PDB file of C-alpha atoms in Angstrom:
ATOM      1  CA  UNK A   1     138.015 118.145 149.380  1.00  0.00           C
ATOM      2  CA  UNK A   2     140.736 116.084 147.497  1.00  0.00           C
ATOM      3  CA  UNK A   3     140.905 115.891 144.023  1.00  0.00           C
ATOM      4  CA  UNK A   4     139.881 112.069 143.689  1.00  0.00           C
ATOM      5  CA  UNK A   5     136.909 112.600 145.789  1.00  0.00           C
ATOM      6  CA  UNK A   6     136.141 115.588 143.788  1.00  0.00           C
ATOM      7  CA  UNK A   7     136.032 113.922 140.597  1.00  0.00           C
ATOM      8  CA  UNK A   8     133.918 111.250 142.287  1.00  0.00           C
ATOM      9  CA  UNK A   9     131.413 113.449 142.843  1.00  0.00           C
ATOM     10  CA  UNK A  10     130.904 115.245 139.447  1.00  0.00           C
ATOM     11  CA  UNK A  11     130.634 111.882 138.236  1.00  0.00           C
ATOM     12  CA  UNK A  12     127.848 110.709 140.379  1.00  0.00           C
ATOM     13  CA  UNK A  13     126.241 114.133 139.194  1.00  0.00           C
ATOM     14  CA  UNK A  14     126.772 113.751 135.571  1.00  0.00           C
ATOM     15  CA  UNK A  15     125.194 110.349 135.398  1.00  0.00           C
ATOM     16  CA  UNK A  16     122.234 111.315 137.511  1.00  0.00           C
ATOM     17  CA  UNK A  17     121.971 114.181 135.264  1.00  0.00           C
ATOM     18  CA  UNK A  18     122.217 111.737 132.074  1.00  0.00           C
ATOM     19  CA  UNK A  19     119.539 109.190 133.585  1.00  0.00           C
ATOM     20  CA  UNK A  20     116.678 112.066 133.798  1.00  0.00           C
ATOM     21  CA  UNK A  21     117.172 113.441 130.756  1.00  0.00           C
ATOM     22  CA  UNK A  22     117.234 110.214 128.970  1.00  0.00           C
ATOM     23  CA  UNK A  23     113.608 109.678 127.876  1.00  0.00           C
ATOM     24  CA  UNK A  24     111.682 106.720 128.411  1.00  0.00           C
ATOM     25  CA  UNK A  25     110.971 104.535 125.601  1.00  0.00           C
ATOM     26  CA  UNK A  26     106.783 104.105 124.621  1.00  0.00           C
ATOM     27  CA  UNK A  27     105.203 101.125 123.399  1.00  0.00           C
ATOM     28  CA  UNK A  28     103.117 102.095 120.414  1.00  0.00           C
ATOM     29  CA  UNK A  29     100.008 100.364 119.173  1.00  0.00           C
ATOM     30  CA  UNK A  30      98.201 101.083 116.733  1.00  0.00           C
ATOM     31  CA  UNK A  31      93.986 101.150 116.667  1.00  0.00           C
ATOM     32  CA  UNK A  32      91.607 101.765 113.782  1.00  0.00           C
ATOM     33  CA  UNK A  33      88.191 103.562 114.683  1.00  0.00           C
ATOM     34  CA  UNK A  34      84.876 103.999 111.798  1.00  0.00           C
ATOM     35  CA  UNK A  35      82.435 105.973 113.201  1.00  0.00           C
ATOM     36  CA  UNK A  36      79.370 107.824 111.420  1.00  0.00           C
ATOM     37  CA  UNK A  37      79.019 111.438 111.482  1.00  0.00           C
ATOM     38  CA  UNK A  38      76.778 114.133 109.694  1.00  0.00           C
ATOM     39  CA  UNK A  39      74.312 116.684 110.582  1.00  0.00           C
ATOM     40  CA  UNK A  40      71.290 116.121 112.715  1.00  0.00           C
ATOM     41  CA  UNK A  41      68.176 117.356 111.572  1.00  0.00           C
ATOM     42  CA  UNK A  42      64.681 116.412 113.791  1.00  0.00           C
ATOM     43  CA  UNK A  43      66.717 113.836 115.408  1.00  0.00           C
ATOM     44  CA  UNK A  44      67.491 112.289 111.559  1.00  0.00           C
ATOM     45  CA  UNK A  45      71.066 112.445 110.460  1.00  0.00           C
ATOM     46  CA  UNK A  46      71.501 113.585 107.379  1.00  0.00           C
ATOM     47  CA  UNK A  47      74.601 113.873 104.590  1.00  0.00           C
ATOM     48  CA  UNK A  48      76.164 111.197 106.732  1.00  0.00           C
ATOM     49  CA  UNK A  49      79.630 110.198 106.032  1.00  0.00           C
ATOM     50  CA  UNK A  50      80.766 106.808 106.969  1.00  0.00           C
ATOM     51  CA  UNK A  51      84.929 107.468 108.610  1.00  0.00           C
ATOM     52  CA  UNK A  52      87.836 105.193 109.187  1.00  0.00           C
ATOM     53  CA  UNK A  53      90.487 107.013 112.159  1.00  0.00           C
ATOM     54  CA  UNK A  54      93.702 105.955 112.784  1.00  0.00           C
ATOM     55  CA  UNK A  55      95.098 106.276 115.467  1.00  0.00           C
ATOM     56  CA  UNK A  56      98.786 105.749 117.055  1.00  0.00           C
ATOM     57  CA  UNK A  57      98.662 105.297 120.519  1.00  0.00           C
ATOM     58  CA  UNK A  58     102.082 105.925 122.735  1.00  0.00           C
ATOM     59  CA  UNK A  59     102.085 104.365 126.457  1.00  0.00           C
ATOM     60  CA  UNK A  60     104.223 105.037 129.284  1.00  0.00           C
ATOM     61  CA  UNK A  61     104.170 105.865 132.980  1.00  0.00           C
ATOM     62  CA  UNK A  62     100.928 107.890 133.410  1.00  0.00           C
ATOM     63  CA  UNK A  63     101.757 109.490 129.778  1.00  0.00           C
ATOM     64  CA  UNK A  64     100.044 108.991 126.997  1.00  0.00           C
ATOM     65  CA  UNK A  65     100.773 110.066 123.473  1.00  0.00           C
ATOM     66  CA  UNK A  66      97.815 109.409 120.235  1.00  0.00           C
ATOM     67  CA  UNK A  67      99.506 110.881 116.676  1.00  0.00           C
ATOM     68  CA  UNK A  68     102.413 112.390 118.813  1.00  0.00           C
ATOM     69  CA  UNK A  69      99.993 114.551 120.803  1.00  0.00           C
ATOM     70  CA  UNK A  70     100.275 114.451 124.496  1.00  0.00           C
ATOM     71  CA  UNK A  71      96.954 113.415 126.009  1.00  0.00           C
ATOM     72  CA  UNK A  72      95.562 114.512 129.001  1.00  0.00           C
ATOM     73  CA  UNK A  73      94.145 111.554 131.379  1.00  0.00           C
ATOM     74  CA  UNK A  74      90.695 111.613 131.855  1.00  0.00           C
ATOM     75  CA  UNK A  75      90.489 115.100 130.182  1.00  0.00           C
ATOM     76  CA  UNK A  76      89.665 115.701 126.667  1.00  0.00           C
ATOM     77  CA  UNK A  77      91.837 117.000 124.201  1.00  0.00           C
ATOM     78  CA  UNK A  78      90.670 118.253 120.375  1.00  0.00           C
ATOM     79  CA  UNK A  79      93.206 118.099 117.661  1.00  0.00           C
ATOM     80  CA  UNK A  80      93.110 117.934 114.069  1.00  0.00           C
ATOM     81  CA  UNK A  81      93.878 114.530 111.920  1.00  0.00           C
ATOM     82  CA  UNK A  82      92.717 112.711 108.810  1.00  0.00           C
ATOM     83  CA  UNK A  83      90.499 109.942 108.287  1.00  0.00           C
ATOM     84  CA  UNK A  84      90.062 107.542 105.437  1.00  0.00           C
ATOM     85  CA  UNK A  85      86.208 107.792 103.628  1.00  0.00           C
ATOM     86  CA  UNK A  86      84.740 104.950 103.656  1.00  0.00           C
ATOM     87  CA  UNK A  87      81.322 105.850 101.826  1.00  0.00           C
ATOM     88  CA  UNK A  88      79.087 109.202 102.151  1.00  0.00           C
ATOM     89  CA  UNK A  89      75.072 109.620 101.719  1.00  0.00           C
ATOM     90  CA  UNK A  90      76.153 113.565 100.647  1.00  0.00           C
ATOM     91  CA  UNK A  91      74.985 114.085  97.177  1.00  0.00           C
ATOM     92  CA  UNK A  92      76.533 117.650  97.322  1.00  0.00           C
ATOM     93  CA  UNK A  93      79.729 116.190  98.720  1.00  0.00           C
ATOM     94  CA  UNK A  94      83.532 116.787  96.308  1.00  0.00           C
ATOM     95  CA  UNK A  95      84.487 113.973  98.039  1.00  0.00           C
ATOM     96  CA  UNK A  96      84.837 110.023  97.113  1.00  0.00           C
ATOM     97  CA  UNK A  97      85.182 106.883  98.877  1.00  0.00           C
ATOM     98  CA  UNK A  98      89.008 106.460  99.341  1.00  0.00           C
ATOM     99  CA  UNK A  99      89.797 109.880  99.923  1.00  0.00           C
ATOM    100  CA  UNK A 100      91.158 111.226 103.237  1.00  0.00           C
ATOM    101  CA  UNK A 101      89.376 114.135 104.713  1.00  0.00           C
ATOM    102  CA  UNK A 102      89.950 116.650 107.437  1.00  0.00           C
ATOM    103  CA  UNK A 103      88.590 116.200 110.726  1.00  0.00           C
ATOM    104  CA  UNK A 104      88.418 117.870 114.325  1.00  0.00           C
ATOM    105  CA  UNK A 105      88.479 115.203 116.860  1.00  0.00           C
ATOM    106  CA  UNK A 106      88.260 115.253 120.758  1.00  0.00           C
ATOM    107  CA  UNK A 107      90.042 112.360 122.017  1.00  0.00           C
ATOM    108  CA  UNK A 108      89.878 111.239 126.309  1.00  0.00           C
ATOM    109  CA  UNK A 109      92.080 108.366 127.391  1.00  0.00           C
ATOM    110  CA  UNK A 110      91.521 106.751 130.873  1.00  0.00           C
ATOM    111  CA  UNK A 111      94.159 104.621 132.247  1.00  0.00           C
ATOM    112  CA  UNK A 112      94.077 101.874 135.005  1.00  0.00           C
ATOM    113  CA  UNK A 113      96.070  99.238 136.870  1.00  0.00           C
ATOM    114  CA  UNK A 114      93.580  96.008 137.467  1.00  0.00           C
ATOM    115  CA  UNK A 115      94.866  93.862 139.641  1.00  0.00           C
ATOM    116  CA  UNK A 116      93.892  89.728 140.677  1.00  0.00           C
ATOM    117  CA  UNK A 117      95.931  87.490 142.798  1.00  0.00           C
ATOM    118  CA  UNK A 118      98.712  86.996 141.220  1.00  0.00           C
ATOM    119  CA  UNK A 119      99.098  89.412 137.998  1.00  0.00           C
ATOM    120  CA  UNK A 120      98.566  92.960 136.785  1.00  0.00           C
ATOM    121  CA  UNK A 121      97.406  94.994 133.884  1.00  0.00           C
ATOM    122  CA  UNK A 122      96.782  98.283 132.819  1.00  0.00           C
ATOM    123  CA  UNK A 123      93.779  98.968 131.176  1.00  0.00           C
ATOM    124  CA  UNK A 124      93.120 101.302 128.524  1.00  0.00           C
ATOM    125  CA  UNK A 125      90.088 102.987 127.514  1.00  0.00           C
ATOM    126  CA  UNK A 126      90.038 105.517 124.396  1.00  0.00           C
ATOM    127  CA  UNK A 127      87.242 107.764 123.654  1.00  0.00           C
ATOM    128  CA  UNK A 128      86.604 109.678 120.584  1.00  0.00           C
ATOM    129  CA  UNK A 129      84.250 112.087 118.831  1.00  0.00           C
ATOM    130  CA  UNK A 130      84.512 113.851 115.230  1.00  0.00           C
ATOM    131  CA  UNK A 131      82.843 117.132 115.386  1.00  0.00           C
ATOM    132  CA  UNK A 132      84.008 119.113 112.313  1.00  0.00           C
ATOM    133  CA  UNK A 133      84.623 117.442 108.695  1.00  0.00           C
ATOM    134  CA  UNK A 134      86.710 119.645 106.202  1.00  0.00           C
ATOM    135  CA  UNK A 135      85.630 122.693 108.523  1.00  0.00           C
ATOM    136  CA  UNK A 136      81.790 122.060 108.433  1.00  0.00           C
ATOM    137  CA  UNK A 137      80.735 121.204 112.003  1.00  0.00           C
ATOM    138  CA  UNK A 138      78.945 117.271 112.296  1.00  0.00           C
ATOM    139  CA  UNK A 139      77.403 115.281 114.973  1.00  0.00           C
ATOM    140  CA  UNK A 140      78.588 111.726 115.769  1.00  0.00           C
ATOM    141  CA  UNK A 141      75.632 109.540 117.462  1.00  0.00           C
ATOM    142  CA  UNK A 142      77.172 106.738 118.181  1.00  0.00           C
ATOM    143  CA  UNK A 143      80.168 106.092 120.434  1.00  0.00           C
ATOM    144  CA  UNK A 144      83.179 103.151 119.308  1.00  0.00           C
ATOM    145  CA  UNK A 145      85.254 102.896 122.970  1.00  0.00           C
ATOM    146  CA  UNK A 146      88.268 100.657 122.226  1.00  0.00           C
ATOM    147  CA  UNK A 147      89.178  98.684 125.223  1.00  0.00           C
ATOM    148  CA  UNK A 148      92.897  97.659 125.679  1.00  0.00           C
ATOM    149  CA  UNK A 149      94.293  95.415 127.892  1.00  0.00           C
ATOM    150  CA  UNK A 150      97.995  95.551 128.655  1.00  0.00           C
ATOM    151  CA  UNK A 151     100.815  94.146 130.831  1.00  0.00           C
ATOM    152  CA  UNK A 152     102.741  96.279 133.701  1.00  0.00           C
ATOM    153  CA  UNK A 153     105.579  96.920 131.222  1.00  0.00           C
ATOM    154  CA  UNK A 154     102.182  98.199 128.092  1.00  0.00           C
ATOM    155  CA  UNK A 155     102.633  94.963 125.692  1.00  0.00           C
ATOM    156  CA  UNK A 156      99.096  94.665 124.427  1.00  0.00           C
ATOM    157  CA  UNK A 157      97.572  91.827 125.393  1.00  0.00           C
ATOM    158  CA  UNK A 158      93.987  91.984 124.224  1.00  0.00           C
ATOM    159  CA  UNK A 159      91.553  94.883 122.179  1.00  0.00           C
ATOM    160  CA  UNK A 160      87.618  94.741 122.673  1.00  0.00           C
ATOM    161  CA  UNK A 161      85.536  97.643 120.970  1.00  0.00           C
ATOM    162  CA  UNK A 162      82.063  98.790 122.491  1.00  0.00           C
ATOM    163  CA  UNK A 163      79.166 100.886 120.364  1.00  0.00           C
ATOM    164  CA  UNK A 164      76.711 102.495 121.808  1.00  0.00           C
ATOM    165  CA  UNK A 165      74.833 106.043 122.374  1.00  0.00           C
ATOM    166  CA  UNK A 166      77.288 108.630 122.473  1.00  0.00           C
ATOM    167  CA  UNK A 167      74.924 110.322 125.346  1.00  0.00           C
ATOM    168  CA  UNK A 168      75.813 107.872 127.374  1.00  0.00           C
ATOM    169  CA  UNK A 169      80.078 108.196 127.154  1.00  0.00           C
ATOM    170  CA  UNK A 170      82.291 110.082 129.262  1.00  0.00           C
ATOM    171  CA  UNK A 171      83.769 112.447 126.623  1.00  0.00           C
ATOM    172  CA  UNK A 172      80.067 113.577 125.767  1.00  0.00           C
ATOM    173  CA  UNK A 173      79.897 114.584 129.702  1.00  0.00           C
ATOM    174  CA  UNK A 174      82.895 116.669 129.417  1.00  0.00           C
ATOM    175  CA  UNK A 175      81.817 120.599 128.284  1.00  0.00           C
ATOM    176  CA  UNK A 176      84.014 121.308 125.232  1.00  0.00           C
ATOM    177  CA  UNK A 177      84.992 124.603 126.764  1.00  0.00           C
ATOM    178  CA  UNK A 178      87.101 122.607 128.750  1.00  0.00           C
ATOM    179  CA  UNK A 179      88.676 121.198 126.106  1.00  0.00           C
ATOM    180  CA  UNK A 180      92.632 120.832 125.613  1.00  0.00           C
ATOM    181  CA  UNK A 181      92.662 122.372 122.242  1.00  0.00           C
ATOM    182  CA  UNK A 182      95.843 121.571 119.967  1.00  0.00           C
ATOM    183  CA  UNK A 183      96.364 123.974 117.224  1.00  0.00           C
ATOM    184  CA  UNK A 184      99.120 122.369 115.370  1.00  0.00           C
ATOM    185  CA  UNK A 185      99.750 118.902 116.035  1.00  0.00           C
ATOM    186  CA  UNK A 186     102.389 116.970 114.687  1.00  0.00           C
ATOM    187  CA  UNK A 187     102.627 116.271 111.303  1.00  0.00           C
ATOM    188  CA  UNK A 188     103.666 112.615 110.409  1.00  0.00           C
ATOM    189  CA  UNK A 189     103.646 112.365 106.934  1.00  0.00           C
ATOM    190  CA  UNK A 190     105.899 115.496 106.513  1.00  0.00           C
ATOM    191  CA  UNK A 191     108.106 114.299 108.888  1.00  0.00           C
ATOM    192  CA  UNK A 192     108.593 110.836 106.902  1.00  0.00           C
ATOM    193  CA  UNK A 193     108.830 113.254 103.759  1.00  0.00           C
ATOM    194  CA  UNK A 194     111.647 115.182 105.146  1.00  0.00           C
ATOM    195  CA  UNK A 195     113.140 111.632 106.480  1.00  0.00           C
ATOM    196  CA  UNK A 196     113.204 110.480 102.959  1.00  0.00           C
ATOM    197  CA  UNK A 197     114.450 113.213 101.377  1.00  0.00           C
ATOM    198  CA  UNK A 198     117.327 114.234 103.569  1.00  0.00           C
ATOM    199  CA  UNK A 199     118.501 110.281 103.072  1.00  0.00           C
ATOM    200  CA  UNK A 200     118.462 110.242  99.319  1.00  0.00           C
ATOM    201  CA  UNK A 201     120.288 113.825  99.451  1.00  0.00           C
ATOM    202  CA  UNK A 202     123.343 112.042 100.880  1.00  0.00           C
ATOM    203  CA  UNK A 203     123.734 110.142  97.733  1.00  0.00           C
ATOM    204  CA  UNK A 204     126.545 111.196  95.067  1.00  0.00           C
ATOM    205  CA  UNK A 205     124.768 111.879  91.777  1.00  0.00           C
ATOM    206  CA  UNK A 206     126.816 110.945  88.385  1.00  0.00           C
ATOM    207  CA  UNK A 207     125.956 113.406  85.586  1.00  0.00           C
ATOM    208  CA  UNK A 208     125.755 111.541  82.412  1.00  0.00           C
ATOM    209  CA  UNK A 209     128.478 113.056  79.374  1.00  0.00           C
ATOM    210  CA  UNK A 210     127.618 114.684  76.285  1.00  0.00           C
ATOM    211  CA  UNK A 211     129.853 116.755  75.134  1.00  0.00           C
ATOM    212  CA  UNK A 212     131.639 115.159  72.035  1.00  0.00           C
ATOM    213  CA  UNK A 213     134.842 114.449  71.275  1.00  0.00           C
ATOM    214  CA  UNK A 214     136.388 116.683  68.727  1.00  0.00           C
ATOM    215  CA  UNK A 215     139.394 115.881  66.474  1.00  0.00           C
ATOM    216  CA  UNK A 216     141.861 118.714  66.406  1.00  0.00           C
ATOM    217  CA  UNK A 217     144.388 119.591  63.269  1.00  0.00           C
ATOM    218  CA  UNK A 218     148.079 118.589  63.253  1.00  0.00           C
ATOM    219  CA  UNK A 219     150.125 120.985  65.379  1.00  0.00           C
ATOM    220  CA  UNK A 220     146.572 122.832  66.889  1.00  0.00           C
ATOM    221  CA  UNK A 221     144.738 121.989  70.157  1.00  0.00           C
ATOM    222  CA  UNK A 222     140.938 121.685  69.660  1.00  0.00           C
ATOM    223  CA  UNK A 223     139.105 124.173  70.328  1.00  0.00           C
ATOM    224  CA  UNK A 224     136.228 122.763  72.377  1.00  0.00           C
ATOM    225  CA  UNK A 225     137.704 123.259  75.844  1.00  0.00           C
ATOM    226  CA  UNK A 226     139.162 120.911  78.416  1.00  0.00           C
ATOM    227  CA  UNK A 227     136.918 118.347  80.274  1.00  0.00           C
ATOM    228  CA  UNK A 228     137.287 116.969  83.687  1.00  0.00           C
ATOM    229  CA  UNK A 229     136.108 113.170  84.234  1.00  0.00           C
ATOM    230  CA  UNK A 230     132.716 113.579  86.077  1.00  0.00           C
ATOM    231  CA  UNK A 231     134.292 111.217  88.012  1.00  0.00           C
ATOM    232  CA  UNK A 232     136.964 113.417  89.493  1.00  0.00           C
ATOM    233  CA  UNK A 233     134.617 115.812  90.013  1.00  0.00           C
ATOM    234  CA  UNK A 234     131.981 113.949  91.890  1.00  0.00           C
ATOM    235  CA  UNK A 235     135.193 111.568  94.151  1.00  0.00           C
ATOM    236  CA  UNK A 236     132.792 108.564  93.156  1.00  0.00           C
ATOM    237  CA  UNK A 237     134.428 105.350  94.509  1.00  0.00           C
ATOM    238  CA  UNK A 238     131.617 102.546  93.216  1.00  0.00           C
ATOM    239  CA  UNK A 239     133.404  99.645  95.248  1.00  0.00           C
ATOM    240  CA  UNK A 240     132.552  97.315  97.917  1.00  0.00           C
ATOM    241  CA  UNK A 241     132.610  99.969 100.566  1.00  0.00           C
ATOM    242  CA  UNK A 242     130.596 102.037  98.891  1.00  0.00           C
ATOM    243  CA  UNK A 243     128.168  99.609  98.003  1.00  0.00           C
ATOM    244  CA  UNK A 244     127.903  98.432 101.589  1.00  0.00           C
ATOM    245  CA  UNK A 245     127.736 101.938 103.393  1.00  0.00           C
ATOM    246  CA  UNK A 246     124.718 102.427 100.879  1.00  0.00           C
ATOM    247  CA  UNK A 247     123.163  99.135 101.758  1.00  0.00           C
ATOM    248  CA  UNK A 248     123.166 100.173 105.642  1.00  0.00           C
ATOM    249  CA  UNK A 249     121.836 103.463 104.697  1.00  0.00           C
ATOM    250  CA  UNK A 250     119.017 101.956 102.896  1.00  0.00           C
ATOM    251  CA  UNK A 251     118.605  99.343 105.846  1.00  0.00           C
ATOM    252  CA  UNK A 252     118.527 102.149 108.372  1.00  0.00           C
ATOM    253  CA  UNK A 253     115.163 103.685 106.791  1.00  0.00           C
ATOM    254  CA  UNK A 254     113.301 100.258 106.639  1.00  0.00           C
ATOM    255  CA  UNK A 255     110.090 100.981 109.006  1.00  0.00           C
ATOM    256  CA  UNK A 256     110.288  97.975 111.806  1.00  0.00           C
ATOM    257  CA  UNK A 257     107.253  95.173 111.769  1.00  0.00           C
ATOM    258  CA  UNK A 258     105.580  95.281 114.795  1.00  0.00           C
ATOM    259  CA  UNK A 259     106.139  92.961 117.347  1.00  0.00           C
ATOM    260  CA  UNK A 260     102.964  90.045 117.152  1.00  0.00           C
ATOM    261  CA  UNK A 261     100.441  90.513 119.602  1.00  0.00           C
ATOM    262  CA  UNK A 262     100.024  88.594 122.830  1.00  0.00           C
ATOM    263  CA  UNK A 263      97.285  86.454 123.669  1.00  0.00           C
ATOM    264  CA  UNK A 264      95.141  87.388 126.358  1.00  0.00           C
ATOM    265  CA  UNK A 265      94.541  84.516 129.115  1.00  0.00           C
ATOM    266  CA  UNK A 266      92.027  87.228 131.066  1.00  0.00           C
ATOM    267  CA  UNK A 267      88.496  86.902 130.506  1.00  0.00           C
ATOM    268  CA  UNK A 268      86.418  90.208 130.179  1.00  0.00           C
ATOM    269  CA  UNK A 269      83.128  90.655 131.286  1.00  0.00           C
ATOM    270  CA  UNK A 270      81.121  93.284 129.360  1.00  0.00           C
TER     271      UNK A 270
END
């Protein structure tokens, strides 16, 4: 084989190489959940608490990502995440409305492709069930499936949300045995913490000067010693560059706004 046709082929290679590797981009969208859980006494629920879930959802290709966790289709995976209090009916509870509590939540995402004469979507369904709060174990009776609608390439296009007996949902079908259980998912707000902090670390700090000046005697040097300019020190430059390598910086961290949603021209049946 000649050289020319050699190098031909390693680069045919490499960039087949570089186009599986590269990983596909996810559209995000983001869904809020409240559902009711507590403990179930003679088919009463008692010490309910009244919880707000959010949840990030991540759609691609038969993958599906909620909080950075990789989902299982049509199985059910349990991870940990927090939820917002809305209000409680525990007396005995150390918690208040506003504060975010633990919770142990099995999660089941089912994804389709509808399709009519002329278009496609892919439709979403999300399932979700709280069964532990700050590690004491609750029941959820009710069921809040969030519907989404979405085109071939996942740009949300419409969001319904159905209530109803969590008896009569998938997940509840599902044995938790056969749960996907995630021990340690993803942490976002550390991750943003660490973000934040390794971006202000790049930043030259300027200590501010106090030592004093001290006269010395005709003929003597004083005998404070010798100071360098901070400035020196530091190789502060506060010019235009600088100021416009820090306002890029800055500009780099902003978190995006979402795109606007779509408007749906499908009509759902219940």
């Amino acid at each position: 084989m000649s050289g020319a046709a050699l190098c031909v082929v390693l680069q045919v290679f490499i960039s087949v190489v570089s186009t599986q590797s590269s990983p596909r981009q996810l559209n995000t969208e983001t869904i809020l959940i409240n559902v009711t859980a507590g403990t179930l006494t003679d088919t009463q629920l008692q010490d309910s608490n009244n919880l707000q879930i959010n949840f990030n959802i991540s759609v691609g290709e038969e993958q599906v990502l909620i909080n950075d966790v990789p989902v299982e289709l049509s199985g059910v995976t349990r991870f940990t995440c927090q939820a917002l209090l809305l209000d409680s009916n525990n007396g005995s509870s150390e918690f208040e409305s506003g504060d975010m509590v633990s919770t142990v939540t099995r999660v089941m995402v089912n994804q389709n492709r509808l399709y009519s004469s002329s278009e496609e979507v892919v439709a979403l369904q999300v399932f979700s069930e709280v069964i532990e709060m700050e590690g004491k174990e609750v029941q959820q009776p009710e069921m809040c499936e969030v519907k989404i609608l979405m085109s071939p390439d996942y740009q949300k296009l419409a969001q319904f949300t159905n209530i109803y007996p969590i008896g009569h949902s998938e997940i509840f079908r599902v044995p938790r045995e056969n749960d996907v259980v995630v021990t340690d998912p993803p942490n976002r707000q550390k991750n943003e913490d660490q973000l934040i902090s390794q971006t202000t670390s790049q930043y030259p700090l300027k200590h501010t000067e106090t030592t004093q000046e001290e006269t010395a005697a005709p003929g003597k040097l004083p005998e404070t010693p010798l100071r360098m300019d901070p400035d020196l020190l530091y190789h502060v430059r506060y010019d235009d560059k600088f100021d416009d390598q820090e306002s890029s910086q800055q500009d780099h961290i902003q978190i995006k706004t979402p795109p606007k949603e779509l408007i749906s021209s499908y009509s759902c049946l219940a």
